[in-house]
mmCIF file of C-alpha atoms in Angstrom:
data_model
loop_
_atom_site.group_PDB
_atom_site.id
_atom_site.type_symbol
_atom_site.label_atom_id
_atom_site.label_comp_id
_atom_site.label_asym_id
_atom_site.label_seq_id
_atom_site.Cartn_x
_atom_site.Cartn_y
_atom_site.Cartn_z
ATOM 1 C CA UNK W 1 0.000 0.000 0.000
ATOM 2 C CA UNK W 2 2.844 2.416 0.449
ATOM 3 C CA UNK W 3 4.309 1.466 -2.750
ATOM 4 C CA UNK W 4 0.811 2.816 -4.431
ATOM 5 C CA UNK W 5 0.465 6.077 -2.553
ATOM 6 C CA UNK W 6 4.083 6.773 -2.913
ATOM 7 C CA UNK W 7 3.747 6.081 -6.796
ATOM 8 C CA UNK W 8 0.453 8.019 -7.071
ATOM 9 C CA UNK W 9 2.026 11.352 -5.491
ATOM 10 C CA UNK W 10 4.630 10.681 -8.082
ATOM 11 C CA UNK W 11 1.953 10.467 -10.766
ATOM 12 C CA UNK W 12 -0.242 13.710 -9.593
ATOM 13 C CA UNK W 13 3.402 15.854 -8.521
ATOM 14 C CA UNK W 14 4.989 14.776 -11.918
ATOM 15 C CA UNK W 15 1.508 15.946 -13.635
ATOM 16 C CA UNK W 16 1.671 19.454 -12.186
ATOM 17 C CA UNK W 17 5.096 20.372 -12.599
ATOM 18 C CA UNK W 18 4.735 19.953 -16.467
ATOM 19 C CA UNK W 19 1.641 21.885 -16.231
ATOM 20 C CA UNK W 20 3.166 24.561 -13.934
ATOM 21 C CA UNK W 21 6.846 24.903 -14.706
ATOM 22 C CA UNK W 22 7.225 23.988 -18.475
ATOM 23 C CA UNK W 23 7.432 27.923 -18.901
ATOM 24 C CA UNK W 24 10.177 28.209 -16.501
ATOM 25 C CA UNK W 25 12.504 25.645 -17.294
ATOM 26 C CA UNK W 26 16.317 26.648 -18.648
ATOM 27 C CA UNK W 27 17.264 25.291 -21.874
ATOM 28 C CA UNK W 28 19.807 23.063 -20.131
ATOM 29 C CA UNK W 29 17.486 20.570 -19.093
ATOM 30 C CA UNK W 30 14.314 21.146 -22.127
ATOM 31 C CA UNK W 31 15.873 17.639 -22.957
ATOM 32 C CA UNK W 32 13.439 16.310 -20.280
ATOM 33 C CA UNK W 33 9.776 15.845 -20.412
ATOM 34 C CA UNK W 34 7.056 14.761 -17.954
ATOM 35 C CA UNK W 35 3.974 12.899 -18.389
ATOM 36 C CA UNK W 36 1.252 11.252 -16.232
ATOM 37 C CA UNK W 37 -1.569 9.588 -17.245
ATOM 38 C CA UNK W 38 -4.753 8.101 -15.658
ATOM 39 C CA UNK W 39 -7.714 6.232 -16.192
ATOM 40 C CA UNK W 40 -10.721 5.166 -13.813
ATOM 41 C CA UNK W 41 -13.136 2.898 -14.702
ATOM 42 C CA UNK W 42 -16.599 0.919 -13.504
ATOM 43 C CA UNK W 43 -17.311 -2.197 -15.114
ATOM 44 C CA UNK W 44 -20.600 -4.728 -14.836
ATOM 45 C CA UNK W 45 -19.948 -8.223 -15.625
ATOM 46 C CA UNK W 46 -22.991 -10.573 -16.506
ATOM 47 C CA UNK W 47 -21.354 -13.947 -14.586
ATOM 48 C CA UNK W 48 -20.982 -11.639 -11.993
ATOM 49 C CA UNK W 49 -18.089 -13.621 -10.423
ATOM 50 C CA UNK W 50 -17.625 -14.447 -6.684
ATOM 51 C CA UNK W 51 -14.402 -13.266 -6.501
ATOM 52 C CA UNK W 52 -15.019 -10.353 -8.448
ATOM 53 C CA UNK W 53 -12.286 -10.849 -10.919
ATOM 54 C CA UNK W 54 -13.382 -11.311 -14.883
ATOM 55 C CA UNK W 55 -12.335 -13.933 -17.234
ATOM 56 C CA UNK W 56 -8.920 -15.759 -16.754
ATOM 57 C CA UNK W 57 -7.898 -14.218 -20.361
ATOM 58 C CA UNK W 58 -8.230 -10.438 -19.553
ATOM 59 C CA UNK W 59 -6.128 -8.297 -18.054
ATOM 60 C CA UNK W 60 -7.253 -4.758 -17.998
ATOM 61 C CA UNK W 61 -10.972 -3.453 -16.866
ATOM 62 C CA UNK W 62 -10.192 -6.733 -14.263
ATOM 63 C CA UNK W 63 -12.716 -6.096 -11.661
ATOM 64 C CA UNK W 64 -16.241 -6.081 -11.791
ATOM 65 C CA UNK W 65 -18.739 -4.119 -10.378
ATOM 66 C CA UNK W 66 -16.143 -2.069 -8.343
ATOM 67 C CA UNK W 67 -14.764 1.845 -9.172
ATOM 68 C CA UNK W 68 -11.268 1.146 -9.579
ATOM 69 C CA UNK W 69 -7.758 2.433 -11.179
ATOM 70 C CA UNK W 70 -6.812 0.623 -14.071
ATOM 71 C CA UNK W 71 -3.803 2.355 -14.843
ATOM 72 C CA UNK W 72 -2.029 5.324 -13.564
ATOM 73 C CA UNK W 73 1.767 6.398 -14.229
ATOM 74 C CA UNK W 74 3.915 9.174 -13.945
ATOM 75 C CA UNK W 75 6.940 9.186 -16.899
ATOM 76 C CA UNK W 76 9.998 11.147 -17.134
ATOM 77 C CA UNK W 77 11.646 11.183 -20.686
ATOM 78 C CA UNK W 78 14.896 12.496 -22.017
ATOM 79 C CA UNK W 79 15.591 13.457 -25.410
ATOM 80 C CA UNK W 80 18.680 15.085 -26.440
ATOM 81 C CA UNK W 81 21.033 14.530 -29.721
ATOM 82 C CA UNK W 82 22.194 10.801 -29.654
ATOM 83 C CA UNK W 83 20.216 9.907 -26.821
ATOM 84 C CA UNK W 84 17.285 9.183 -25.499
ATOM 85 C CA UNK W 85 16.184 7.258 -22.125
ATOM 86 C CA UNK W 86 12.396 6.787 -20.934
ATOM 87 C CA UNK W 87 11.188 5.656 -17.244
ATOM 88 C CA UNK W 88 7.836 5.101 -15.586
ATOM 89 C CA UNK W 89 6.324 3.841 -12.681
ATOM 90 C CA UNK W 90 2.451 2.367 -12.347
ATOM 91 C CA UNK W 91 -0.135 1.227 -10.401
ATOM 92 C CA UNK W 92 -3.178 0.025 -11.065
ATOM 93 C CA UNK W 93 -5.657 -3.847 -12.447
ATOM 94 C CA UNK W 94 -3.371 -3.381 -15.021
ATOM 95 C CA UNK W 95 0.079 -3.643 -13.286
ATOM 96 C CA UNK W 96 -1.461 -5.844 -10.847
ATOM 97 C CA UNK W 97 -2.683 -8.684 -12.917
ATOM 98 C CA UNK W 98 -0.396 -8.628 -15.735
ATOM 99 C CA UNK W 99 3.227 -8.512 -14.296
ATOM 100 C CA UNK W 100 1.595 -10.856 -11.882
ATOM 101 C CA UNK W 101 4.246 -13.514 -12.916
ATOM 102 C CA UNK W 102 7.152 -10.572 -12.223
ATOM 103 C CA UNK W 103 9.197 -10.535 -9.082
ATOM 104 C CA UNK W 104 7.512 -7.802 -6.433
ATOM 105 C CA UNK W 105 9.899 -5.119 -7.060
ATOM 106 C CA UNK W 106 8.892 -5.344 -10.878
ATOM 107 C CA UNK W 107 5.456 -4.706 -10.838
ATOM 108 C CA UNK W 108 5.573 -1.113 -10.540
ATOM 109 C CA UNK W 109 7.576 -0.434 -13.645
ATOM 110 C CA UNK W 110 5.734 1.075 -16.517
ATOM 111 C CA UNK W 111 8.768 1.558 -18.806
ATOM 112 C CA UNK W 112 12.787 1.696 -17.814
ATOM 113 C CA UNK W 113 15.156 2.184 -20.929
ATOM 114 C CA UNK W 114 17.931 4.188 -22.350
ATOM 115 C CA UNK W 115 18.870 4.295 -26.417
ATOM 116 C CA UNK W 116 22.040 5.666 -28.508
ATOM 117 C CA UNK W 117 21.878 6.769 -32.107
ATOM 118 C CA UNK W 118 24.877 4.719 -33.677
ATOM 119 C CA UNK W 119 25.285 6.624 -36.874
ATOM 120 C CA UNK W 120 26.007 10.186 -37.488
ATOM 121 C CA UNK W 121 24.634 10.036 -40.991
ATOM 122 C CA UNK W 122 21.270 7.334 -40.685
ATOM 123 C CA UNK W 123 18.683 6.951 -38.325
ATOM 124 C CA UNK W 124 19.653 4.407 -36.243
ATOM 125 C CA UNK W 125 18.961 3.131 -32.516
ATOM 126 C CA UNK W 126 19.956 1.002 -30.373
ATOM 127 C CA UNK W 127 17.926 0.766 -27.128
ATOM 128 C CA UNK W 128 17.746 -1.125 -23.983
ATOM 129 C CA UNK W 129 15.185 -1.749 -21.689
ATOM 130 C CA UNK W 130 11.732 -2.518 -20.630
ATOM 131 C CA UNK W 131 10.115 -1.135 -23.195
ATOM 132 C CA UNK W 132 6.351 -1.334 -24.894
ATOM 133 C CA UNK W 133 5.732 -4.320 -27.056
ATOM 134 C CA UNK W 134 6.293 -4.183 -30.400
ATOM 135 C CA UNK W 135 3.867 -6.419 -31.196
ATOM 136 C CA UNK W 136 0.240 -5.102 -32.441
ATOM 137 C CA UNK W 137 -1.694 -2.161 -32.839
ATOM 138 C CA UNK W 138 -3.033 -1.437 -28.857
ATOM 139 C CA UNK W 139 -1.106 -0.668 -25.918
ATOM 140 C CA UNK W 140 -2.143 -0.839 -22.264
ATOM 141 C CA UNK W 141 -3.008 3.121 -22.732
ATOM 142 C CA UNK W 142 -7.063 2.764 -23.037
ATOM 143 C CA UNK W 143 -6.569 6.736 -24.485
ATOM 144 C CA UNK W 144 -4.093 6.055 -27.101
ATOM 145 C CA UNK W 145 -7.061 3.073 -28.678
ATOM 146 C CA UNK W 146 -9.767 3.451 -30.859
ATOM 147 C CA UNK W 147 -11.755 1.372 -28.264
ATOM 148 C CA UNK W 148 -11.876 1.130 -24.411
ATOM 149 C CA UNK W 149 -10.942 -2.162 -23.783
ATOM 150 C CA UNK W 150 -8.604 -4.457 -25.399
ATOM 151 C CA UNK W 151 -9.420 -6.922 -28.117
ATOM 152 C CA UNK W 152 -8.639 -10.495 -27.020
ATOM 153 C CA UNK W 153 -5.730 -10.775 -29.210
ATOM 154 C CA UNK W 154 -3.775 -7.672 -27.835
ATOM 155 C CA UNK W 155 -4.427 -9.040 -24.032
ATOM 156 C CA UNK W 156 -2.920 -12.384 -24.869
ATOM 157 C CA UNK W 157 0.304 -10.956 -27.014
ATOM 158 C CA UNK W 158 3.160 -8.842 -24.984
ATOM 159 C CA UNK W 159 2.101 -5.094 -23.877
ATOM 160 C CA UNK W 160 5.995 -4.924 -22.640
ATOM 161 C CA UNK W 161 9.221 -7.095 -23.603
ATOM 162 C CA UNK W 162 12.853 -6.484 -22.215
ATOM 163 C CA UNK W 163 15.613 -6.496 -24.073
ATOM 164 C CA UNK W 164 17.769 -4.655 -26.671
ATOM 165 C CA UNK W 165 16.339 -3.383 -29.717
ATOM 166 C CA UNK W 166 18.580 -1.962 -33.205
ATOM 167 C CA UNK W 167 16.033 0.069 -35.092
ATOM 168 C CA UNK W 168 16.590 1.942 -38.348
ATOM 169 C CA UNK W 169 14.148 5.023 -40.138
ATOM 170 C CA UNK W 170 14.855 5.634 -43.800
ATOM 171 C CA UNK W 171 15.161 9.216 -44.418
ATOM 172 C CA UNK W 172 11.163 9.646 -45.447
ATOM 173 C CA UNK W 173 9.892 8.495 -42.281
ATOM 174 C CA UNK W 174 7.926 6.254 -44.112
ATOM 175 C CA UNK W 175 9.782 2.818 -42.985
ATOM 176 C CA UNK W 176 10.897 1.333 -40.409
ATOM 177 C CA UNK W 177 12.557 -2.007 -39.151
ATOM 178 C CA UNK W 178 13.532 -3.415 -35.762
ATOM 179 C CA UNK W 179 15.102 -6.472 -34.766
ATOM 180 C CA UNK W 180 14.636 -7.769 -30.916
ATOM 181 C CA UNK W 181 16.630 -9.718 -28.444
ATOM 182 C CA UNK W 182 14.561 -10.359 -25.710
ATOM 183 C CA UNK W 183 14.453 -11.835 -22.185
ATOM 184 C CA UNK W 184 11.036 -13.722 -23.509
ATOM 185 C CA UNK W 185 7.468 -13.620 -24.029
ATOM 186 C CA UNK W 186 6.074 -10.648 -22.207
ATOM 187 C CA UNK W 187 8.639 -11.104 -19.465
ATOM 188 C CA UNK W 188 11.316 -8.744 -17.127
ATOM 189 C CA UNK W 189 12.968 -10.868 -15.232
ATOM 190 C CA UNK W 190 14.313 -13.996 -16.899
ATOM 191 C CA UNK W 191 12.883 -17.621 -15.643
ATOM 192 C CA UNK W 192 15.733 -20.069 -14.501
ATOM 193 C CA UNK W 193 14.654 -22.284 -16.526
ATOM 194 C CA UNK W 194 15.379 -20.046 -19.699
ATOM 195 C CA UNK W 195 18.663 -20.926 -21.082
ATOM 196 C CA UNK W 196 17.973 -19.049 -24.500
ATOM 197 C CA UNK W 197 17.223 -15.610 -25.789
ATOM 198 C CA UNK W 198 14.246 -14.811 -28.027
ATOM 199 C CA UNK W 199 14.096 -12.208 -31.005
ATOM 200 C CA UNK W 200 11.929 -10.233 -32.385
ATOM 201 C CA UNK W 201 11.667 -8.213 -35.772
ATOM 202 C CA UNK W 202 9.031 -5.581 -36.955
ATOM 203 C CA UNK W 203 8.763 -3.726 -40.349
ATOM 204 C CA UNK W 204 6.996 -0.812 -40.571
ATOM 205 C CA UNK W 205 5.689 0.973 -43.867
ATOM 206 C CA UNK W 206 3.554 3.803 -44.345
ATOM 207 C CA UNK W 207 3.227 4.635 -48.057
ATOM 208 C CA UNK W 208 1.308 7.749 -47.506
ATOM 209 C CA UNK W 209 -0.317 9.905 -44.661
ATOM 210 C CA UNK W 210 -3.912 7.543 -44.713
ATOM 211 C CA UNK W 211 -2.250 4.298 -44.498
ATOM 212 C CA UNK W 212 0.079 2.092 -41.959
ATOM 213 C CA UNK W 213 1.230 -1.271 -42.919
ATOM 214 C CA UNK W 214 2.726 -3.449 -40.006
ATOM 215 C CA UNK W 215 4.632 -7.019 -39.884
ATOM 216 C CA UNK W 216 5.700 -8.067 -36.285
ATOM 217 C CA UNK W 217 7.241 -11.776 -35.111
ATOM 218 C CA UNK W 218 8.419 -13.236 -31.935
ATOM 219 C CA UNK W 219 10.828 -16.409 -32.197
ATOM 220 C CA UNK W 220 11.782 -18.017 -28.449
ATOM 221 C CA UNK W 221 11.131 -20.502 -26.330
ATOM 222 C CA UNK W 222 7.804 -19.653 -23.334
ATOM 223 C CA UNK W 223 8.526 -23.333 -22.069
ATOM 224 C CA UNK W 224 10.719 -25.083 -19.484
ATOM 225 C CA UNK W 225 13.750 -26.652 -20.758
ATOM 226 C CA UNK W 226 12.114 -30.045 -20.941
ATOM 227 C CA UNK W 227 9.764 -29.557 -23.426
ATOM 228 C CA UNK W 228 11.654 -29.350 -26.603
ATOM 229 C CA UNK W 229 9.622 -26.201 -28.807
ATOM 230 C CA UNK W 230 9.711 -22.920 -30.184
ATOM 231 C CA UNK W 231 7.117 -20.158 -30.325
ATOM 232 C CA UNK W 232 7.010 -19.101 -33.817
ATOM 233 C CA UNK W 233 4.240 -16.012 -33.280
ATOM 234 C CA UNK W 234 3.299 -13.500 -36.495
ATOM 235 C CA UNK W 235 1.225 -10.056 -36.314
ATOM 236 C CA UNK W 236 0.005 -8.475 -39.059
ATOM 237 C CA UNK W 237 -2.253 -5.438 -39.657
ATOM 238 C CA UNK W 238 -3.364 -2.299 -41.341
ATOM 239 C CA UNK W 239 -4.541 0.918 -40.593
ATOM 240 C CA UNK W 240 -6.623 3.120 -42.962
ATOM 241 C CA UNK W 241 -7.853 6.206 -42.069
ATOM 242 C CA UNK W 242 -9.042 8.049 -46.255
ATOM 243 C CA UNK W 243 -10.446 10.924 -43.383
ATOM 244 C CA UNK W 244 -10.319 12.712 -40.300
ATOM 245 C CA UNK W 245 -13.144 11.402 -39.291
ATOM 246 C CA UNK W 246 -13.176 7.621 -40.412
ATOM 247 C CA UNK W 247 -11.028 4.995 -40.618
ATOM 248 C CA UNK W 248 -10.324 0.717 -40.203
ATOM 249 C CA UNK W 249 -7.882 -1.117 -38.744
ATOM 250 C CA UNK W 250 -7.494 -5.129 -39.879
ATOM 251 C CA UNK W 251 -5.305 -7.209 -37.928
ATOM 252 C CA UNK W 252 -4.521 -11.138 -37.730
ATOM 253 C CA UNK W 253 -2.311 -12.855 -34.972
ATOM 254 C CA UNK W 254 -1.015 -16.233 -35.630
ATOM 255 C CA UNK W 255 0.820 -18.718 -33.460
ATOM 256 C CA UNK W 256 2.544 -22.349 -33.046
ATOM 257 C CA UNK W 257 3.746 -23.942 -29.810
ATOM 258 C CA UNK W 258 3.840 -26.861 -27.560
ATOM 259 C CA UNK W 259 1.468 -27.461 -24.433
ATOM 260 C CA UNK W 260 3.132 -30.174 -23.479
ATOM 261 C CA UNK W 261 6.142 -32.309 -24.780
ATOM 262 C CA UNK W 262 2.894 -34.309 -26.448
ATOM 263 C CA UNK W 263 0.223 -31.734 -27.455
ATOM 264 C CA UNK W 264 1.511 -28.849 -29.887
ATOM 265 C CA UNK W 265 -0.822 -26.507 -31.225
ATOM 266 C CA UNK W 266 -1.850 -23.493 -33.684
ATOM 267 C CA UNK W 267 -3.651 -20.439 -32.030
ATOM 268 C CA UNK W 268 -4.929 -17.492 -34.524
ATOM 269 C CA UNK W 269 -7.040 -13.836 -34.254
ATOM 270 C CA UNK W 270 -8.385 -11.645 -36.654
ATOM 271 C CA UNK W 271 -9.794 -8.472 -35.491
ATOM 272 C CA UNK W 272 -11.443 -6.020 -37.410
ATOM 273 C CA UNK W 273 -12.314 -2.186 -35.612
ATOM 274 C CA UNK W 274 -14.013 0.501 -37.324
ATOM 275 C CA UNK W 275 -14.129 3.864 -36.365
ATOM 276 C CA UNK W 276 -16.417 7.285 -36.894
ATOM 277 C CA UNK W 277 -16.355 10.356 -35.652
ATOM 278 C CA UNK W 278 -19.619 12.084 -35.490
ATOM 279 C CA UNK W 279 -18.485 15.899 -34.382
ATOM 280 C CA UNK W 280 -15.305 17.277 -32.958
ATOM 281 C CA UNK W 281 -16.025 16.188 -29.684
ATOM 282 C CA UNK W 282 -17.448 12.812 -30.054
ATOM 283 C CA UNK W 283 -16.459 9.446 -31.310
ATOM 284 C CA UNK W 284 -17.881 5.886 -32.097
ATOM 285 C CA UNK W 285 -15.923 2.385 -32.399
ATOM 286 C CA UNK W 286 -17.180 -1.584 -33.429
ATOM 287 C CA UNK W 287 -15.023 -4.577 -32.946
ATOM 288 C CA UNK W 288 -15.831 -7.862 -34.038
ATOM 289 C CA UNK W 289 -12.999 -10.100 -33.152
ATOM 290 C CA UNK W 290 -12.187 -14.070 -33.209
ATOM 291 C CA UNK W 291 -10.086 -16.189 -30.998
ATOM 292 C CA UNK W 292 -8.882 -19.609 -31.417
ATOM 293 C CA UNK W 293 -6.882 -21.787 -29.460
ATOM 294 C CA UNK W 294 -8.393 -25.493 -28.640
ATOM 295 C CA UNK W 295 -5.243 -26.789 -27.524
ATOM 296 C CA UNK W 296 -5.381 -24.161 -25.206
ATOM 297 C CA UNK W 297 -1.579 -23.014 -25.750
ATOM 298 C CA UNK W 298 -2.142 -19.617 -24.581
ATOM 299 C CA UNK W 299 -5.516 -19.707 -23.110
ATOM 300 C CA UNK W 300 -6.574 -22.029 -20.912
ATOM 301 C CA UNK W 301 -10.238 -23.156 -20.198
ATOM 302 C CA UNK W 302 -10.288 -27.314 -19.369
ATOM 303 C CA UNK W 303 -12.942 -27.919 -21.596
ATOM 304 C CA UNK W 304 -12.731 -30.377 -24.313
ATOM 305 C CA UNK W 305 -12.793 -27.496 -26.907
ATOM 306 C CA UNK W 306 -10.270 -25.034 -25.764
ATOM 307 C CA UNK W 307 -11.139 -21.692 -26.165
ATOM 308 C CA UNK W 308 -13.016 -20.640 -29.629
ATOM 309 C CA UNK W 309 -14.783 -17.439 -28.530
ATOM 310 C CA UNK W 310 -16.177 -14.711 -30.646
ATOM 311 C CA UNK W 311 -16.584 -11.140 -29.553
ATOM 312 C CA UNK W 312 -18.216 -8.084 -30.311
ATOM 313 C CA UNK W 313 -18.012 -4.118 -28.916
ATOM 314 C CA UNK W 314 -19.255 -0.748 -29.430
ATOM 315 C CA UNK W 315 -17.441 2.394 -27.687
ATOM 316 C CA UNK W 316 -18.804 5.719 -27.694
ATOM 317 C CA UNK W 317 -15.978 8.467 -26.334
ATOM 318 C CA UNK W 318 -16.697 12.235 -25.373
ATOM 319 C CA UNK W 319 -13.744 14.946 -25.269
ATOM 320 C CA UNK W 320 -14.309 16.658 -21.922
ATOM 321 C CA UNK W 321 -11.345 18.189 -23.148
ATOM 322 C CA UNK W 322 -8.000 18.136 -24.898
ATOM 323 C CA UNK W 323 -7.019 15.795 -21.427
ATOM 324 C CA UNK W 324 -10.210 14.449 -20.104
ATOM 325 C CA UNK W 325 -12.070 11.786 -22.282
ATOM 326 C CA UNK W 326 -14.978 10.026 -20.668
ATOM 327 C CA UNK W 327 -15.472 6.674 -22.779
ATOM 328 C CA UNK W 328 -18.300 3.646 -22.628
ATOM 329 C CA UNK W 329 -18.284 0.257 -23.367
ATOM 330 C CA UNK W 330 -20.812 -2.665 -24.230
ATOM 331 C CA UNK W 331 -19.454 -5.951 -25.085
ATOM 332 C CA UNK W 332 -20.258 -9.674 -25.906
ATOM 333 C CA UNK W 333 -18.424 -12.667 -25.649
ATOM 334 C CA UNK W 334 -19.851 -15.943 -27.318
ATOM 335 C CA UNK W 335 -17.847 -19.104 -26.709
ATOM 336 C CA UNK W 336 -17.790 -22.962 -28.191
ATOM 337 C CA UNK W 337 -17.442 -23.854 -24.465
ATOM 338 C CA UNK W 338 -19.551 -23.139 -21.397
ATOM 339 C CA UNK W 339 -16.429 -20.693 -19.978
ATOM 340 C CA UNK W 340 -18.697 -18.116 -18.373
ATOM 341 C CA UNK W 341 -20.338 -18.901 -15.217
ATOM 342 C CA UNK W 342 -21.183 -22.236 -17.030
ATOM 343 C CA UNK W 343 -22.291 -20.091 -19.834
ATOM 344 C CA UNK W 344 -21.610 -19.813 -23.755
ATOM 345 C CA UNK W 345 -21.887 -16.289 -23.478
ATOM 346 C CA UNK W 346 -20.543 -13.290 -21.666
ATOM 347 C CA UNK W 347 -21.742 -9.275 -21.602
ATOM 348 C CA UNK W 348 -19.906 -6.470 -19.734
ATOM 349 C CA UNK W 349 -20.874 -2.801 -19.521
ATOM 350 C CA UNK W 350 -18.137 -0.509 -18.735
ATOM 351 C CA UNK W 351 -17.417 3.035 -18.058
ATOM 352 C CA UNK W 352 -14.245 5.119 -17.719
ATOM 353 C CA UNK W 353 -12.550 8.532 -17.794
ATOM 354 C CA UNK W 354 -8.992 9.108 -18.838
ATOM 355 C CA UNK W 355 -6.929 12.191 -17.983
ATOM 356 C CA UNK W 356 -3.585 12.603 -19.394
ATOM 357 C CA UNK W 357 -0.858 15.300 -18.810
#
C-alpha cells in the first residue's frame, strides 16, 4: 500500500510540474519531459463472479462491479542529440494482474530504458530496456485506442518485452525495421529455466499519410527446458484512415507452440475495428474479433474445446477536453465452451474517464 500512494504522489506531482513549470525551465534541461496519465473505470460483468475478478484471459478493466484504477503512471523522458532514455512507474488492475508472474519489485515499472543513435549520418537506434511491445496495434493506454478495452488478441500478445532493440528510419519516415533480443514472451525478469534468448523483428511501412502497414514476429522458447519447442508467433495489420473522421484497422495474430512435450498446437485472431467520428467532440468504435486456441496453448479453459470465442463491442468516447475523455463500453463474448459462469456467453458494460498530462 505504500508502494501505491508513494507512486500516485509521483503520478499527480509529476503531472503538475509539467503543467506549472514547463514555462520556466532553462534550456539546459528542455531535454526532459514529464507525463502522467490516468484512467478510472466501472465495469458490470454478466457472470458476476464471486471473486469479483473477470475472465482468466483479460487483463485490464479486471474487476467487476467495483470503481477502480486501471492504470495510472507518472513518466519522465529524455531526449537530447544521440540519446534518449524513458522511465515510468504504475499502479493500477493493469500492473497488478499482468506482471503478476514478475518478481515484487517489478510490478511497478511502466517503462525503464535508455537508447544511442549509432550513426552520425542514418537513423539508427539502439535501445535497452523494458520497453512497450512491439507487437500489435493497442497498448495498455485505453486513451491512445480506438476502443476502451482491449481486443482479445492484444491481451494475450506482450504489452511490454525487455531487451535490446537496433532500429533503423529511412530518411522519409515512411519505414521502419527493428530487430529484438529479448528476455522472452512478455517477461522482465528472466525464468531459470530459460537458457535461451528470443528475437523479435518488426517492419513498418507507411506509403502515404492515410495508411500504416505493419509485420511483427516473436521467435523463443515460453517453455521449461524439458519440453523441446519454439514459439514461432506472427502479427500483421493495417490501418486506414481516407479521413479525419473515419477509418479501419485489420489485424490477424497467428501462433505455433507446444502445451506439453505431447500436445503442440496453432492459435490465430483476426480483429477487425471501425471507427467514426460524429463531431469534434465525439467518437464511435465496433469490434468484431475471433479467438482460437483449442489446444489451449495460450488460453486455458479445461474444456474439451479449448477456447473458440467470438466477440463483439461498441465504444462511444466524449472529449471533456483536450485531457479528459470520458469513454463507454458494451461488449459480448460468445464461446464454443460453457467458460462463463457455465455459460456460452458473456456481456460487460463498462465506463471510464482518462486524464492525461
Amino acid at each position: 500500500m505504500k508502494k501505491n500512494i508513494l507512486i500516485l504522489v509521483l503520478f499527480i506531482g509529476l503531472s503538475g510540474f509539467s503543467q506549472n513549470t514547463s514555462e520556466e525551465v532553462n534550456d539546459s534541461i528542455k531535454s526532459f519531459t514529464f507525463q502522467g496519465y490516468g484512467e478510472i473505470y466501472y465495469s458490470v460483468d454478466s457472470s458476476n463472479p464471486a471473486n469479483n475478478e473477470k475472465s482468466n484471459f483479460l487483463y485490464n478493466h479486471k474487476r467487476n462491479n467495483e470503481i477502480n484504477i486501471n492504470l495510472a503512471y507518472a513518466k519522465a523522458s529524455f531526449n537530447q542529440n544521440n540519446v534518449r532514455a524513458n522511465a515510468a512507474l504504475m499502479i493500477g488492475n493493469y500492473s497488478q494482474y499482468n506482471l503478476s508472474a514478475e518478481p515484487n519489485w517489478a510490478e511497478f515499472i511502466f517503462e525503464a530504458n535508455v537508447g544511442f543513435k549509432v550513426s552520425k549520418k542514418q537513423n539508427i537506434w539502439l535501445d535497452a530496456g523494458i520497453m512497450p511491445s512491439h507487437i500489435g496495434f493497442e497498448s495498455a493506454i485505453s486513451e491512445d485506442c480506438w476502443t476502451l478495452s482491449r481486443s482479445i488478441l492484444a491481451e494475450n500478445s506482450p504489452y511490454y518485452e525487455t531487451g535490446i532493440k537496433l532500429s533503423y528510419t529511412n530518411k522519409s519516415e515512411k519505414f521502419n525495421a527493428s530487430f529484438l533480443v529479448l528476455n522472452g514472451w512478455q517477461k522482465i525478469k528472466t525464468p531459470d529455466y530459460f537458457k535461451q534468448p528470443s528475437f523479435g523483428l518488426q517492419l513498418n511501412y507507411k506509403p502515404n499519410a492515410k495508411l500504416i502497414l505493419n509485420y511483427s514476429n516473436f521467435i523463443g522458447n515460453d517453455r521449461p527446458d524439458g519440453i523441446d519447442s519454439w514459439r514461432l508467433f506472427h502479427n500483421v495489420y493495417a490501418i486506414y484512415e481516407p479521413s479525419n473522421t473515419f477509418g479501419v484497422i485489420a489485424g490477424f495474430d497467428i501462433g505455433m507452440d507446444k502445451l506439453d512435450p505431447t500436445i503442440d498446437g496453432t492459435w490465430y485472431s483476426p480483429v477487425l475495428i471501425v471507427k467514426q467520428s460524429l463531431n469534434d467532440n465525439t467518437k464511435i468504435a465496433v469490434r468484431g474479433e475471433y479467438y482460437s486456441d483449442p489446444k489451449q496453448i495460450i488460453i486455458s479453459t479445461g474444456t474439451a474445446n479449448g477456447f473458440q470465442t467470438y466477440g463483439l463491442s461498441s465504444n462511444i468516447d466524449y472529449d471533456l477536453n483536450s485531457k479528459i475523455k470520458f469513454r463507454i463500453e458494451g461488449k459480448m463474448y460468445h464461446s464454443k465452451a460453457k467458460i462463463f459462469a457455465n455459460e456460452n456467453q458473456n456481456y460487460t458494460l463498462t465506463t471510464n474517464m482518462t486524464i492525461k498530462f
